[in-house]
Amino acid sequence: MNSSRMNMRVSAHAERYVARTGRHPYTDCWPWAEAALAWSRANEQRLGWSLRNACLNDGDIEHVPAAISETLRLSMVRHNRLPADLALETARSELGYWAEPWATNASCSEPGTPGWPEPTGPYADRWRAAFLSGDPGRTRRLASGAGHVLLGLLFHTSKAMDRGAALRYRQNTYDSSYMALADTAPIIGITMPVAVSDPLAYQGIDGLTAVPEAA
């Protein structure tokens, strides 16, 4: 999907999502972001790196949840998936595409413009604090931080979780054995039922209760 088409779809996607769920998609990404960051910071020694490896400034770290939420929100638009169904391999890099100067210049979008609209809902102030600082370098740094957190989570979950039945189903049904965000729920401590498009794609994962999205 080219940049201009992607930009036009961000607002439309949010409008449809709010009409269906009553919540902005960014709102539904936030619990995953907070839990992923908390897990990452609690396991820095075991993972062998910290957020400082992502070239973040001291003042950036408080905004990493906003950045993780945003990379998930924008990936939802590109792939038309629920938050929990997002493939981490691709979702982790989405904010980086938007934050790069060449991408911004090509699409004429900056955070807070119609092409890259701010979210609504309870975490909108956190988004504005992170992305409307007037510092494009911060957006790029936050994209790096979000990508580092999700990459560490991807690697750890792939080694720690038994997802055999789920992966076989995904391969047979979707011709892809992707790592979904929902797969990480038992690792990062999300215990509530997780809405997904196809619960069978999560069968056999201990600690995960996957339920179909409410109609």
Coordinates of N, CA and C in Angstrom, one line a residue:
M1 N 0.8 -1.2 0.0 CA 0.0 0.0 0.0 C 0.9 1.2 0.0
N2 N 0.7 2.2 -1.0 CA 1.5 3.3 -1.0 C 1.1 4.3 0.1
S3 N 2.0 5.3 0.3 CA 1.9 6.2 1.4 C 0.6 7.0 1.4
S4 N 0.2 7.5 0.2 CA -1.0 8.4 0.1 C -2.3 7.6 0.4
R5 N -2.3 6.3 -0.1 CA -3.5 5.5 0.2 C -3.5 5.2 1.7
M6 N -2.4 4.9 2.3 CA -2.3 4.6 3.7 C -2.8 5.7 4.6
N7 N -2.4 6.9 4.2 CA -2.8 8.1 4.9 C -4.3 8.3 4.9
M8 N -4.9 8.1 3.7 CA -6.3 8.3 3.6 C -7.1 7.3 4.5
R9 N -6.5 6.1 4.7 CA -7.2 5.1 5.4 C -7.1 5.2 6.9
V10 N -6.2 6.0 7.5 CA -6.1 6.0 9.0 C -7.4 6.5 9.6
S11 N -7.9 7.7 9.2 CA -9.1 8.2 9.8 C -10.3 7.3 9.5
A12 N -10.4 6.8 8.3 CA -11.5 5.9 7.9 C -11.5 4.6 8.8
H13 N -10.4 4.1 9.0 CA -10.2 2.9 9.8 C -10.7 3.2 11.2
A14 N -10.3 4.3 11.8 CA -10.6 4.7 13.1 C -12.2 4.9 13.2
E15 N -12.7 5.5 12.3 CA -14.2 5.7 12.3 C -15.0 4.4 12.3
R16 N -14.5 3.5 11.5 CA -15.2 2.2 11.4 C -15.0 1.4 12.7
Y17 N -13.8 1.5 13.3 CA -13.5 0.8 14.5 C -14.4 1.3 15.7
V18 N -14.4 2.7 15.8 CA -15.2 3.3 16.8 C -16.7 2.9 16.7
A19 N -17.2 2.9 15.4 CA -18.6 2.6 15.2 C -18.9 1.2 15.6
R20 N -17.9 0.3 15.5 CA -18.1 -1.1 15.8 C -17.9 -1.4 17.2
T21 N -17.0 -0.8 17.9 CA -16.6 -1.2 19.3 C -16.9 -0.1 20.3
G22 N -17.1 1.2 19.8 CA -17.2 2.3 20.8 C -15.9 2.8 21.3
R23 N -14.8 2.3 20.8 CA -13.4 2.7 21.2 C -12.6 3.0 20.0
H24 N -11.7 4.0 20.2 CA -10.6 4.2 19.2 C -9.7 3.0 19.2
P25 N -9.2 2.7 18.0 CA -8.2 1.5 18.0 C -7.0 1.8 18.9
Y26 N -6.5 3.0 19.0 CA -5.4 3.3 19.9 C -5.7 2.9 21.3
T27 N -6.9 3.1 21.7 CA -7.3 2.7 23.1 C -7.1 1.2 23.3
D28 N -7.4 0.4 22.4 CA -7.3 -1.0 22.5 C -5.9 -1.5 22.4
C29 N -5.0 -0.7 21.8 CA -3.6 -1.1 21.7 C -2.8 -0.7 23.0
W30 N -3.3 0.2 23.8 CA -2.6 0.7 24.9 C -2.3 -0.4 26.0
P31 N -3.2 -1.2 26.4 CA -2.9 -2.3 27.4 C -1.8 -3.2 26.9
W32 N -1.7 -3.5 25.6 CA -0.7 -4.4 25.1 C 0.7 -3.6 25.2
A33 N 0.6 -2.3 24.9 CA 1.9 -1.6 24.9 C 2.4 -1.5 26.4
E34 N 1.6 -1.1 27.3 CA 2.0 -1.0 28.7 C 2.6 -2.3 29.2
A35 N 1.9 -3.4 28.9 CA 2.3 -4.7 29.4 C 3.6 -5.1 28.8
A36 N 3.7 -4.9 27.5 CA 5.0 -5.3 26.8 C 6.2 -4.5 27.3
L37 N 6.0 -3.2 27.6 CA 7.1 -2.4 28.1 C 7.4 -2.8 29.5
A38 N 6.4 -3.1 30.4 CA 6.7 -3.5 31.7 C 7.5 -4.8 31.7
W39 N 7.1 -5.8 30.8 CA 7.8 -7.0 30.7 C 9.2 -6.8 30.3
S40 N 9.4 -6.0 29.3 CA 10.7 -5.7 28.8 C 11.7 -5.1 29.8
R41 N 11.2 -4.2 30.6 CA 12.0 -3.5 31.6 C 12.3 -4.5 32.7
A42 N 11.4 -5.3 33.1 CA 11.6 -6.3 34.2 C 12.6 -7.4 33.8
N43 N 12.8 -7.6 32.5 CA 13.6 -8.7 32.0 C 14.9 -8.2 31.3
E44 N 15.3 -7.0 31.6 CA 16.5 -6.4 30.8 C 17.7 -7.3 31.0
Q45 N 18.0 -7.7 32.2 CA 19.2 -8.5 32.4 C 19.1 -9.8 31.7
R46 N 18.0 -10.5 31.7 CA 17.8 -11.8 31.0 C 17.9 -11.6 29.5
L47 N 17.3 -10.5 29.0 CA 17.3 -10.2 27.6 C 18.7 -9.7 27.1
G48 N 19.5 -9.2 28.0 CA 20.8 -8.7 27.6 C 20.9 -7.3 27.0
W49 N 19.8 -6.5 27.2 CA 19.8 -5.2 26.6 C 18.8 -4.3 27.4
S50 N 18.9 -3.0 27.3 CA 17.9 -2.1 27.9 C 17.5 -1.2 26.8
L51 N 16.5 -0.3 27.2 CA 16.0 0.7 26.2 C 17.1 1.7 25.8
R52 N 18.1 1.8 26.6 CA 19.1 2.7 26.2 C 19.9 2.2 25.0
N53 N 19.8 0.9 24.7 CA 20.4 0.4 23.5 C 19.6 0.8 22.3
A54 N 18.4 1.3 22.4 CA 17.6 1.8 21.3 C 17.9 3.3 21.0
C55 N 18.9 3.9 21.7 CA 19.3 5.3 21.4 C 18.2 6.3 21.9
L56 N 17.5 5.9 23.0 CA 16.5 6.8 23.5 C 17.2 7.8 24.5
N57 N 16.7 9.0 24.5 CA 17.1 10.0 25.5 C 16.4 9.7 26.8
D58 N 16.9 10.2 27.9 CA 16.2 10.0 29.2 C 14.7 10.4 29.1
G59 N 14.5 11.5 28.5 CA 13.1 12.0 28.5 C 12.2 11.3 27.5
D60 N 12.8 10.4 26.7 CA 11.9 9.6 25.8 C 11.2 8.4 26.4
I61 N 11.8 7.9 27.4 CA 11.4 6.6 27.9 C 10.0 6.6 28.3
E62 N 9.5 7.6 29.0 CA 8.1 7.7 29.4 C 7.1 7.6 28.3
H63 N 7.6 7.9 27.1 CA 6.7 7.9 25.9 C 6.7 6.6 25.1
V64 N 7.5 5.6 25.5 CA 7.6 4.4 24.8 C 6.2 3.7 24.7
P65 N 5.4 3.7 25.8 CA 4.1 3.0 25.6 C 3.3 3.7 24.5
A66 N 3.3 5.0 24.4 CA 2.6 5.7 23.3 C 3.1 5.3 22.0
A67 N 4.5 5.1 21.9 CA 5.0 4.6 20.6 C 4.7 3.2 20.2
I68 N 4.7 2.3 21.2 CA 4.2 0.9 20.9 C 2.8 0.9 20.5
S69 N 2.0 1.7 21.2 CA 0.5 1.7 20.8 C 0.4 2.2 19.4
E70 N 1.2 3.2 19.1 CA 1.0 3.8 17.7 C 1.5 2.9 16.6
T71 N 2.6 2.2 16.9 CA 3.0 1.2 15.8 C 2.0 0.1 15.6
L72 N 1.3 -0.3 16.7 CA 0.2 -1.3 16.6 C -1.0 -0.7 15.9
R73 N -1.3 0.6 16.3 CA -2.5 1.2 15.7 C -2.3 1.4 14.2
L74 N -1.2 1.8 13.7 CA -0.9 2.0 12.3 C -0.8 0.7 11.6
S75 N -0.3 -0.3 12.2 CA -0.3 -1.6 11.6 C -1.7 -2.2 11.5
M76 N -2.6 -1.9 12.4 CA -4.0 -2.3 12.2 C -4.6 -1.8 10.9
V77 N -4.2 -0.5 10.6 CA -4.7 0.1 9.4 C -4.2 -0.6 8.2
R78 N -2.9 -0.9 8.2 CA -2.3 -1.5 7.0 C -2.8 -2.9 6.7
H79 N -2.9 -3.7 7.8 CA -3.3 -5.1 7.6 C -4.7 -5.4 7.9
N80 N -5.5 -4.4 8.3 CA -6.9 -4.6 8.6 C -7.1 -5.8 9.6
R81 N -6.4 -5.7 10.7 CA -6.5 -6.8 11.7 C -6.9 -6.2 13.1
L82 N -7.4 -7.0 13.9 CA -7.6 -6.6 15.3 C -6.2 -6.5 16.0
P83 N -6.1 -5.8 17.1 CA -4.8 -5.6 17.7 C -4.1 -7.0 18.0
A84 N -4.9 -7.9 18.6 CA -4.3 -9.2 19.0 C -3.9 -10.1 17.8
D85 N -4.5 -9.8 16.7 CA -4.2 -10.6 15.5 C -3.0 -10.1 14.7
L86 N -2.4 -9.0 15.1 CA -1.3 -8.4 14.4 C -0.1 -9.4 14.4
A87 N 0.6 -9.5 13.3 CA 1.8 -10.3 13.3 C 3.0 -9.4 13.8
L88 N 3.6 -9.8 14.8 CA 4.7 -8.9 15.4 C 5.8 -8.7 14.5
E89 N 6.1 -9.6 13.6 CA 7.2 -9.4 12.7 C 7.1 -8.1 11.9
T90 N 5.9 -7.8 11.5 CA 5.6 -6.6 10.7 C 5.2 -5.4 11.5
A91 N 4.3 -5.7 12.5 CA 3.8 -4.6 13.3 C 4.9 -3.8 14.0
R92 N 5.9 -4.4 14.4 CA 7.0 -3.8 15.2 C 7.7 -2.7 14.4
S93 N 7.6 -2.7 13.1 CA 8.4 -1.8 12.3 C 7.5 -0.7 11.7
E94 N 6.2 -0.7 11.9 CA 5.3 0.2 11.2 C 5.6 1.7 11.6
L95 N 5.8 2.0 12.9 CA 6.0 3.4 13.2 C 7.3 3.9 12.6
G96 N 8.2 3.0 12.4 CA 9.5 3.4 11.8 C 9.3 3.9 10.4
Y97 N 8.3 3.3 9.6 CA 8.1 3.7 8.3 C 7.5 5.1 8.2
W98 N 6.7 5.5 9.2 CA 6.1 6.8 9.3 C 7.1 7.8 9.8
A99 N 8.0 7.4 10.6 CA 8.9 8.4 11.3 C 10.1 8.8 10.4
E100 N 10.4 8.0 9.4 CA 11.5 8.3 8.6 C 11.3 9.6 7.8
P101 N 12.2 10.5 7.7 CA 12.0 11.7 7.0 C 11.6 11.5 5.5
W102 N 12.2 10.5 4.8 CA 11.9 10.3 3.4 C 10.4 9.9 3.3
A103 N 9.9 9.1 4.3 CA 8.5 8.7 4.2 C 7.6 9.9 4.5
T104 N 7.9 10.7 5.5 CA 7.1 11.8 5.8 C 7.0 12.8 4.6
N105 N 8.2 13.1 4.1 CA 8.2 14.1 2.9 C 7.4 13.5 1.7
A106 N 7.5 12.2 1.5 CA 6.8 11.7 0.4 C 5.3 11.7 0.5
S107 N 4.8 11.5 1.8 CA 3.4 11.5 2.0 C 2.8 12.8 2.5
C108 N 3.7 13.8 2.7 CA 3.2 15.1 3.3 C 2.5 14.9 4.6
S109 N 2.9 14.0 5.4 CA 2.2 13.8 6.7 C 3.2 13.9 7.8
E110 N 2.7 14.5 8.9 CA 3.4 14.6 10.1 C 2.4 14.3 11.2
P111 N 2.9 13.9 12.4 CA 1.9 13.6 13.4 C 1.0 14.8 13.7
G112 N -0.3 14.5 13.8 CA -1.2 15.5 14.1 C -1.9 16.2 12.9
T113 N -1.4 15.8 11.7 CA -2.0 16.3 10.5 C -3.1 15.4 10.0
P114 N -3.9 15.8 9.0 CA -5.0 14.9 8.5 C -4.4 13.6 8.0
G115 N -3.2 13.6 7.4 CA -2.7 12.3 6.9 C -2.2 11.4 8.0
W116 N -1.9 12.0 9.2 CA -1.4 11.2 10.3 C -2.2 11.7 11.6
P117 N -3.4 11.4 11.7 CA -4.3 12.0 12.7 C -4.0 11.5 14.1
E118 N -4.2 12.4 15.1 CA -4.0 11.9 16.4 C -5.3 11.1 16.8
P119 N -5.1 10.2 17.8 CA -6.3 9.4 18.2 C -7.2 10.2 19.1
T120 N -8.3 9.6 19.4 CA -9.2 10.1 20.5 C -9.2 9.1 21.6
G121 N -9.9 9.5 22.7 CA -10.0 8.5 23.8 C -9.1 8.8 24.9
P122 N -9.0 7.9 25.9 CA -8.4 8.2 27.2 C -6.9 8.3 27.1
Y123 N -6.2 7.9 26.0 CA -4.8 8.0 25.9 C -4.3 9.0 24.9
A124 N -5.2 9.8 24.4 CA -4.9 10.8 23.4 C -3.9 11.8 23.9
D125 N -4.0 12.1 25.2 CA -3.0 13.1 25.8 C -1.6 12.5 25.8
R126 N -1.5 11.2 26.0 CA -0.2 10.6 26.0 C 0.4 10.6 24.6
W127 N -0.5 10.4 23.6 CA -0.1 10.4 22.2 C 0.5 11.8 21.8
R128 N -0.3 12.8 22.2 CA 0.1 14.2 21.9 C 1.4 14.5 22.6
A129 N 1.6 14.1 23.8 CA 2.9 14.4 24.5 C 4.1 13.8 23.8
A130 N 3.8 12.6 23.3 CA 4.9 11.9 22.6 C 5.2 12.4 21.2
F131 N 4.2 12.7 20.5 CA 4.4 13.0 19.0 C 4.3 14.4 18.6
L132 N 3.7 15.3 19.4 CA 3.6 16.7 19.1 C 4.6 17.6 19.8
S133 N 5.8 17.0 20.0 CA 6.8 17.8 20.7 C 7.6 18.7 19.8
G134 N 7.4 18.6 18.5 CA 8.1 19.4 17.5 C 9.5 18.9 17.3
D135 N 9.8 17.7 17.7 CA 11.1 17.1 17.5 C 11.0 15.9 16.7
P136 N 11.2 15.9 15.4 CA 11.1 14.7 14.5 C 12.1 13.6 15.0
G137 N 13.2 14.1 15.6 CA 14.1 13.1 16.0 C 13.6 12.2 17.1
R138 N 12.7 12.8 18.0 CA 12.1 12.0 19.0 C 11.2 10.9 18.4
T139 N 10.4 11.2 17.4 CA 9.6 10.2 16.8 C 10.4 9.1 16.2
R140 N 11.5 9.4 15.6 CA 12.4 8.3 15.1 C 13.0 7.5 16.3
R141 N 13.3 8.2 17.4 CA 13.9 7.4 18.5 C 12.8 6.5 19.1
L142 N 11.6 7.1 19.3 CA 10.5 6.3 19.8 C 10.2 5.1 19.0
A143 N 10.2 5.3 17.7 CA 10.0 4.1 16.8 C 11.0 3.0 17.0
S144 N 12.3 3.4 17.2 CA 13.3 2.5 17.5 C 13.1 1.8 18.8
G145 N 12.6 2.5 19.8 CA 12.3 1.9 21.1 C 11.2 0.9 21.1
A146 N 10.1 1.3 20.4 CA 9.0 0.4 20.2 C 9.4 -0.9 19.5
G147 N 10.2 -0.7 18.4 CA 10.6 -1.9 17.7 C 11.5 -2.8 18.5
H148 N 12.4 -2.2 19.4 CA 13.2 -3.0 20.2 C 12.4 -3.9 21.2
V149 N 11.4 -3.2 21.8 CA 10.6 -3.9 22.8 C 9.9 -5.1 22.2
L150 N 9.3 -4.8 21.0 CA 8.5 -5.9 20.4 C 9.3 -6.9 19.8
L151 N 10.5 -6.6 19.3 CA 11.4 -7.6 18.8 C 11.9 -8.5 19.9
G152 N 12.2 -8.0 21.1 CA 12.6 -8.8 22.2 C 11.5 -9.8 22.6
L153 N 10.3 -9.2 22.6 CA 9.1 -10.0 23.0 C 8.8 -11.1 21.9
L154 N 9.0 -10.8 20.7 CA 8.9 -11.8 19.6 C 9.8 -13.0 19.8
F155 N 11.1 -12.7 20.0 CA 12.1 -13.7 20.1 C 11.8 -14.6 21.4
H156 N 11.5 -13.9 22.5 CA 11.3 -14.6 23.7 C 10.1 -15.5 23.6
T157 N 9.0 -15.0 23.1 CA 7.8 -15.8 23.0 C 8.0 -17.0 22.1
S158 N 8.7 -16.8 21.0 CA 8.9 -17.9 20.0 C 9.6 -19.1 20.7
K159 N 10.5 -18.8 21.7 CA 11.3 -19.8 22.3 C 10.6 -20.4 23.5
A160 N 9.8 -19.5 24.2 CA 9.2 -19.9 25.5 C 7.9 -20.6 25.4
M161 N 7.1 -20.4 24.4 CA 5.7 -20.8 24.3 C 5.6 -22.0 23.4
D162 N 4.7 -23.0 23.8 CA 4.4 -24.1 23.0 C 3.2 -23.7 22.1
R163 N 3.4 -23.4 20.9 CA 2.3 -22.9 20.0 C 2.1 -23.9 18.8
G164 N 2.5 -25.1 19.0 CA 2.5 -26.1 17.9 C 1.2 -26.2 17.2
A165 N 0.1 -26.5 18.0 CA -1.2 -26.7 17.4 C -1.6 -25.4 16.7
A166 N -1.4 -24.3 17.3 CA -1.8 -23.0 16.7 C -1.1 -22.7 15.4
L167 N 0.2 -23.0 15.4 CA 1.0 -22.7 14.2 C 0.7 -23.7 13.1
R168 N 0.4 -24.9 13.4 CA 0.0 -25.8 12.3 C -1.4 -25.4 11.7
Y169 N -2.3 -24.9 12.5 CA -3.6 -24.4 12.0 C -3.3 -23.2 11.1
R170 N -2.5 -22.3 11.6 CA -2.2 -21.1 10.8 C -1.6 -21.4 9.5
Q171 N -0.7 -22.3 9.5 CA 0.0 -22.7 8.3 C -1.0 -23.4 7.3
N172 N -1.8 -24.3 7.8 CA -2.8 -25.0 6.9 C -3.9 -24.1 6.4
T173 N -4.3 -23.1 7.3 CA -5.4 -22.3 7.0 C -5.0 -21.0 6.2
Y174 N -3.9 -20.4 6.7 CA -3.5 -19.1 6.2 C -2.2 -19.1 5.4
D175 N -1.6 -20.3 5.3 CA -0.3 -20.5 4.7 C 0.7 -19.6 5.3
S176 N 0.7 -19.4 6.6 CA 1.6 -18.6 7.3 C 1.7 -19.0 8.8
S177 N 2.9 -19.1 9.3 CA 3.0 -19.5 10.7 C 3.5 -18.2 11.5
Y178 N 2.7 -17.2 11.4 CA 3.1 -15.9 12.0 C 3.1 -15.9 13.5
M179 N 3.8 -15.0 14.2 CA 3.7 -14.8 15.6 C 2.8 -13.6 15.8
A180 N 1.7 -13.9 16.5 CA 0.7 -12.9 16.7 C 0.9 -12.2 18.0
L181 N 0.4 -11.0 18.1 CA 0.5 -10.3 19.4 C -0.2 -11.1 20.5
A182 N -1.3 -11.7 20.2 CA -2.1 -12.5 21.2 C -1.2 -13.6 21.8
D183 N -0.3 -14.1 21.0 CA 0.6 -15.2 21.5 C 1.4 -14.8 22.7
T184 N 1.6 -13.5 22.8 CA 2.5 -13.0 23.9 C 1.7 -12.7 25.2
A185 N 0.4 -12.8 25.2 CA -0.4 -12.5 26.4 C 0.1 -13.2 27.6
P186 N 0.3 -14.6 27.6 CA 0.7 -15.2 28.8 C 2.1 -14.8 29.3
I187 N 2.9 -14.3 28.4 CA 4.3 -13.8 28.7 C 4.2 -12.5 29.4
I188 N 3.4 -11.6 28.9 CA 3.4 -10.2 29.5 C 2.3 -10.0 30.5
G189 N 1.5 -11.1 30.8 CA 0.6 -11.0 31.9 C -0.8 -10.5 31.6
I190 N -1.2 -10.6 30.4 CA -2.6 -10.3 30.0 C -3.4 -11.5 30.2
T191 N -4.3 -11.5 31.2 CA -5.1 -12.7 31.6 C -6.5 -12.6 31.1
M192 N -7.0 -11.4 30.7 CA -8.4 -11.3 30.3 C -8.6 -12.0 29.0
P193 N -9.8 -12.3 28.7 CA -10.1 -12.9 27.3 C -9.7 -11.9 26.2
V194 N -9.1 -12.5 25.2 CA -8.5 -11.6 24.1 C -9.4 -11.8 22.9
A195 N -9.9 -10.7 22.3 CA -10.7 -10.8 21.1 C -9.8 -11.0 19.9
V196 N -10.2 -12.0 19.1 CA -9.4 -12.4 17.9 C -10.4 -12.7 16.8
S197 N -10.0 -12.7 15.6 CA -10.9 -13.0 14.4 C -11.1 -14.5 14.3
D198 N -10.2 -15.3 14.7 CA -10.3 -16.8 14.6 C -9.7 -17.5 15.8
P199 N -10.5 -17.8 16.8 CA -9.9 -18.4 18.0 C -9.1 -19.7 17.7
L200 N -9.4 -20.5 16.7 CA -8.7 -21.7 16.4 C -7.2 -21.4 16.1
A201 N -6.9 -20.2 15.6 CA -5.5 -19.9 15.4 C -4.7 -19.7 16.6
Y202 N -5.4 -19.9 17.8 CA -4.7 -19.7 19.1 C -4.9 -21.0 20.0
Q203 N -5.3 -22.0 19.4 CA -5.6 -23.3 20.1 C -4.4 -23.8 20.8
G204 N -4.5 -24.3 22.0 CA -3.4 -25.0 22.7 C -2.4 -24.1 23.3
I205 N -2.6 -22.8 23.3 CA -1.6 -21.9 24.0 C -2.0 -21.7 25.4
D206 N -1.2 -22.3 26.3 CA -1.5 -22.2 27.7 C -1.5 -20.7 28.2
G207 N -2.5 -20.4 29.0 CA -2.6 -19.1 29.6 C -3.3 -18.1 28.7
L208 N -3.7 -18.4 27.5 CA -4.4 -17.5 26.6 C -5.8 -17.9 26.4
T209 N -6.8 -17.1 26.6 CA -8.2 -17.3 26.4 C -8.6 -16.4 25.2
A210 N -8.6 -17.0 24.0 CA -8.9 -16.3 22.8 C -10.4 -16.5 22.5
V211 N -11.1 -15.4 22.3 CA -12.5 -15.4 22.0 C -12.8 -14.6 20.7
P212 N -13.9 -15.0 20.0 CA -14.2 -14.2 18.8 C -14.6 -12.8 19.1
E213 N -14.3 -11.9 18.2 CA -14.7 -10.5 18.4 C -16.2 -10.4 18.5
A214 N -16.7 -9.6 19.4 CA -18.2 -9.5 19.5 C -18.8 -8.9 18.2
A215 N -19.9 -9.4 17.8 CA -20.6 -9.0 16.6 C -21.1 -7.6 16.8

